[in-house]
Amino acid sequence: SYVLAIENEYIRATFDSETGLLMKIENMEQNLSLPVSQGFFWYKASTGDEESTQASGAYIFRPSHPKPLPVSRWARIHQVKTALVQEVHQNFSAWCSQVVRLYPGQRHLELEWTVGPIPVRDNLGKEVISRFNTPMKTNGQFYTDSNGREILKRRRDHRPTWRLNQTEPVAGNYYPVNTRIYISDGHMQLTVVTDRSQGGSSLKDGSLELMVHRRLLVDDERGLAEPLMDSGTGKIVRGRHLVLLSSVSDAAQRHRLLVEKEVLAPQVVLAQGDGSPYSSR
Amino acid sequence: TGDSAPLKEAMAVLQHHDAITGTARQNVVNDYARQLAAGWRPCEVLVSNALAQLSFYKQNFSFCHELNISICPVSQNSEQFQVTVYNPLGRKVHQMVRLPVSEGIFFVKDPNGKTVPSNVVILPSSYSKKYLCELVFSASVPALGFSIYSVVKVTVHNSQAQSLQASPRRPR
């Protein structure tokens, strides 16, 4: 048993060598350390139950159980270390893998996930999430953005303008995440920046999750008349989560600049050879 | 002739929640994809024309749509190529560029002709048992501008590739 870590001048990410899962993130610049366990889980999609016939579908997210199942409790890992990049490749299953990456000078950890094709031979619709568990005391609160602009405070099982009777413990606490979601204990903040709009929540104190892919077998009867089922073998989805750990006072500046760079990312164009001089005249 | 109007129109159609959340029927999803692809083609010509005008060099520009899954025919098959990095932000950025390449040693030069540190990283492929090679280097791009980096693969025949043939051009 040994400790596996990738680090640059600002961040260190430590992995459990037994399970291959992320175990701890440290911000060495601000002397912050947070045990973080991250993995992939899936919610079994409801096809209707005694309480309601409503099935999970394209419009509706309705898991049949509040507790998701792990895709795998461990990951096969492969480490790459060069002067310009350090990566840990995690293989959770035949349809779920991730690369945890760190470049020099970077203040965030990059998690590039690849999920799919989601298997449905067991006749179960699946809604796959990436979940971060930490010991942070977040008091039932988390934050999501509204179209990359205003950050809104979300409180579990609560609505600010009416008395809520929560009937869906998971879906009723899911909110749109356009660019970022974060949790904080008043001292430090864990922010996850997304590369696309996703659904996200914090269902337990210190926990944060984002839905990355879904494949369903039953129509939710909201007018579409088709289940959310890819034709053929199913879609493979690849995306990135950028994870920032920082002090609360410093977090806003960091995630704002990072989101700007993610949304308006540099564009790469290639050309062979030297070309010929060009004048607009 | 380049034209961004078809892409603008496709993007306007794709603002509908069906396109964003996946609440469309399969045949509608297929049509969304068709509209996007058809809109992107004349837009690539527009971008190529703009880059030619700004850099004073006409090139056959290639847009690698599958870079996220390490597929780019130009970087994988060429001994020598140029990488233009455009920054739409109003501040200077440093971006790590990753390009799939064939096995070998590469020299990367910045717009001022200086060699920049680069690595070829050998990675396990998610799709097959084969390994992938990716060239990694850091690009510096000015605000609302672009930088052109030159890449040359060093082979036995051009081991003197230190004197790169590709002429670097200053960032604009």
mmCIF file of N, CA and C in Angstrom, chain A residues 57-101:
data_model
loop_
_atom_site.group_PDB
_atom_site.id
_atom_site.type_symbol
_atom_site.label_atom_id
_atom_site.label_comp_id
_atom_site.label_asym_id
_atom_site.label_seq_id
_atom_site.Cartn_x
_atom_site.Cartn_y
_atom_site.Cartn_z
ATOM 1 N N GLY A 57 -38.161 10.074 -17.273
ATOM 2 C CA GLY A 57 -38.102 10.153 -18.734
ATOM 3 C C GLY A 57 -37.340 11.378 -19.169
ATOM 4 N N ALA A 58 -37.513 11.760 -20.437
ATOM 5 C CA ALA A 58 -36.762 12.892 -20.975
ATOM 6 C C ALA A 58 -37.016 14.161 -20.154
ATOM 7 N N TYR A 59 -38.273 14.413 -19.786
ATOM 8 C CA TYR A 59 -38.601 15.630 -19.034
ATOM 9 C C TYR A 59 -38.458 15.445 -17.528
ATOM 10 N N ILE A 60 -38.654 14.240 -17.065
ATOM 11 C CA ILE A 60 -38.772 14.002 -15.623
ATOM 12 C C ILE A 60 -37.588 13.188 -15.107
ATOM 13 N N PHE A 61 -37.001 13.651 -13.986
ATOM 14 C CA PHE A 61 -35.982 12.879 -13.288
ATOM 15 C C PHE A 61 -36.655 12.342 -12.025
ATOM 16 N N ARG A 62 -36.813 11.032 -11.968
ATOM 17 C CA ARG A 62 -37.480 10.446 -10.799
ATOM 18 C C ARG A 62 -36.861 9.095 -10.468
ATOM 19 N N PRO A 63 -35.805 9.095 -9.661
ATOM 20 C CA PRO A 63 -35.190 7.807 -9.319
ATOM 21 C C PRO A 63 -36.111 6.965 -8.435
ATOM 22 N N SER A 64 -35.978 5.649 -8.547
ATOM 23 C CA SER A 64 -36.865 4.788 -7.748
ATOM 24 C C SER A 64 -36.369 4.653 -6.312
ATOM 25 N N HIS A 65 -35.067 4.856 -6.074
ATOM 26 C CA HIS A 65 -34.520 4.825 -4.718
ATOM 27 C C HIS A 65 -33.650 6.057 -4.506
ATOM 28 N N PRO A 66 -33.673 6.625 -3.298
ATOM 29 C CA PRO A 66 -32.857 7.827 -3.085
ATOM 30 C C PRO A 66 -31.357 7.549 -3.052
ATOM 31 N N LYS A 67 -30.982 6.291 -2.829
ATOM 32 C CA LYS A 67 -29.553 5.988 -2.729
ATOM 33 C C LYS A 67 -29.046 5.429 -4.065
ATOM 34 N N PRO A 68 -28.090 6.125 -4.696
ATOM 35 C CA PRO A 68 -27.579 5.604 -5.962
ATOM 36 C C PRO A 68 -26.593 4.452 -5.752
ATOM 37 N N LEU A 69 -26.440 3.642 -6.778
ATOM 38 C CA LEU A 69 -25.503 2.511 -6.705
ATOM 39 C C LEU A 69 -24.165 2.920 -7.306
ATOM 40 N N PRO A 70 -23.061 2.462 -6.721
ATOM 41 C CA PRO A 70 -21.758 2.824 -7.313
ATOM 42 C C PRO A 70 -21.543 2.090 -8.637
ATOM 43 N N VAL A 71 -20.977 2.779 -9.612
ATOM 44 C CA VAL A 71 -20.598 2.116 -10.871
ATOM 45 C C VAL A 71 -19.547 1.054 -10.546
ATOM 46 N N SER A 72 -18.638 1.427 -9.644
ATOM 47 C CA SER A 72 -17.638 0.487 -9.137
ATOM 48 C C SER A 72 -17.085 1.055 -7.836
ATOM 49 N N ARG A 73 -16.698 0.168 -6.920
ATOM 50 C CA ARG A 73 -16.134 0.655 -5.653
ATOM 51 C C ARG A 73 -14.643 0.916 -5.762
ATOM 52 N N TRP A 74 -14.085 0.557 -6.898
ATOM 53 C CA TRP A 74 -12.659 0.803 -7.091
ATOM 54 C C TRP A 74 -12.403 1.056 -8.573
ATOM 55 N N ALA A 75 -11.234 1.614 -8.857
ATOM 56 C CA ALA A 75 -10.887 1.910 -10.246
ATOM 57 C C ALA A 75 -9.491 1.357 -10.545
ATOM 58 N N ARG A 76 -9.350 0.822 -11.754
ATOM 59 C CA ARG A 76 -8.013 0.414 -12.194
ATOM 60 C C ARG A 76 -7.294 1.691 -12.620
ATOM 61 N N ILE A 77 -6.096 1.913 -12.105
ATOM 62 C CA ILE A 77 -5.462 3.205 -12.389
ATOM 63 C C ILE A 77 -4.149 3.063 -13.146
ATOM 64 N N HIS A 78 -3.805 4.153 -13.812
ATOM 65 C CA HIS A 78 -2.597 4.234 -14.620
ATOM 66 C C HIS A 78 -2.109 5.669 -14.458
ATOM 67 N N GLN A 79 -0.862 5.824 -14.096
ATOM 68 C CA GLN A 79 -0.362 7.173 -13.844
ATOM 69 C C GLN A 79 0.606 7.622 -14.930
ATOM 70 N N VAL A 80 0.493 8.875 -15.328
ATOM 71 C CA VAL A 80 1.389 9.462 -16.325
ATOM 72 C C VAL A 80 2.000 10.715 -15.698
ATOM 73 N N LYS A 81 3.314 10.804 -15.693
ATOM 74 C CA LYS A 81 3.951 12.002 -15.146
ATOM 75 C C LYS A 81 5.012 12.495 -16.112
ATOM 76 N N THR A 82 4.852 13.716 -16.605
ATOM 77 C CA THR A 82 5.902 14.357 -17.395
ATOM 78 C C THR A 82 6.100 15.759 -16.819
ATOM 79 N N ALA A 83 7.024 16.509 -17.413
ATOM 80 C CA ALA A 83 7.272 17.856 -16.904
ATOM 81 C C ALA A 83 6.063 18.760 -17.113
ATOM 82 N N LEU A 84 5.261 18.492 -18.167
ATOM 83 C CA LEU A 84 4.168 19.406 -18.499
ATOM 84 C C LEU A 84 2.789 18.933 -18.070
ATOM 85 N N VAL A 85 2.649 17.675 -17.731
ATOM 86 C CA VAL A 85 1.341 17.202 -17.289
ATOM 87 C C VAL A 85 1.478 15.985 -16.382
ATOM 88 N N GLN A 86 0.581 15.930 -15.390
ATOM 89 C CA GLN A 86 0.496 14.743 -14.529
ATOM 90 C C GLN A 86 -0.941 14.258 -14.574
ATOM 91 N N GLU A 87 -1.112 12.962 -14.807
ATOM 92 C CA GLU A 87 -2.464 12.424 -14.944
ATOM 93 C C GLU A 87 -2.597 11.106 -14.199
ATOM 94 N N VAL A 88 -3.789 10.899 -13.666
ATOM 95 C CA VAL A 88 -4.134 9.576 -13.151
ATOM 96 C C VAL A 88 -5.354 9.109 -13.945
ATOM 97 N N HIS A 89 -5.210 8.015 -14.684
ATOM 98 C CA HIS A 89 -6.306 7.459 -15.477
ATOM 99 C C HIS A 89 -7.034 6.436 -14.602
ATOM 100 N N GLN A 90 -8.320 6.657 -14.420
ATOM 101 C CA GLN A 90 -9.126 5.739 -13.590
ATOM 102 C C GLN A 90 -10.126 5.018 -14.479
ATOM 103 N N ASN A 91 -10.099 3.710 -14.436
ATOM 104 C CA ASN A 91 -11.071 2.935 -15.206
ATOM 105 C C ASN A 91 -12.026 2.249 -14.228
ATOM 106 N N PHE A 92 -13.274 2.728 -14.199
ATOM 107 C CA PHE A 92 -14.256 2.208 -13.242
ATOM 108 C C PHE A 92 -14.966 0.967 -13.779
ATOM 109 N N SER A 93 -15.252 0.994 -15.075
ATOM 110 C CA SER A 93 -15.929 -0.147 -15.696
ATOM 111 C C SER A 93 -15.758 -0.025 -17.208
ATOM 112 N N ALA A 94 -16.360 -0.954 -17.934
ATOM 113 C CA ALA A 94 -16.238 -0.910 -19.397
ATOM 114 C C ALA A 94 -16.884 0.349 -19.974
ATOM 115 N N TRP A 95 -17.766 0.987 -19.210
ATOM 116 C CA TRP A 95 -18.463 2.160 -19.755
ATOM 117 C C TRP A 95 -18.263 3.424 -18.923
ATOM 118 N N CYS A 96 -17.290 3.424 -18.025
ATOM 119 C CA CYS A 96 -17.072 4.613 -17.198
ATOM 120 C C CYS A 96 -15.589 4.748 -16.845
ATOM 121 N N SER A 97 -14.994 5.850 -17.272
ATOM 122 C CA SER A 97 -13.590 6.098 -16.942
ATOM 123 C C SER A 97 -13.375 7.596 -16.724
ATOM 124 N N GLN A 98 -12.214 7.920 -16.192
ATOM 125 C CA GLN A 98 -11.935 9.321 -15.890
ATOM 126 C C GLN A 98 -10.423 9.557 -15.875
ATOM 127 N N VAL A 99 -10.026 10.767 -16.286
ATOM 128 C CA VAL A 99 -8.629 11.170 -16.158
ATOM 129 C C VAL A 99 -8.583 12.371 -15.213
ATOM 130 N N VAL A 100 -7.803 12.262 -14.149
ATOM 131 C CA VAL A 100 -7.608 13.386 -13.232
ATOM 132 C C VAL A 100 -6.280 14.023 -13.621
ATOM 133 N N ARG A 101 -6.318 15.315 -13.929
ATOM 134 C CA ARG A 101 -5.168 15.930 -14.610
ATOM 135 C C ARG A 101 -4.745 17.222 -13.920
#
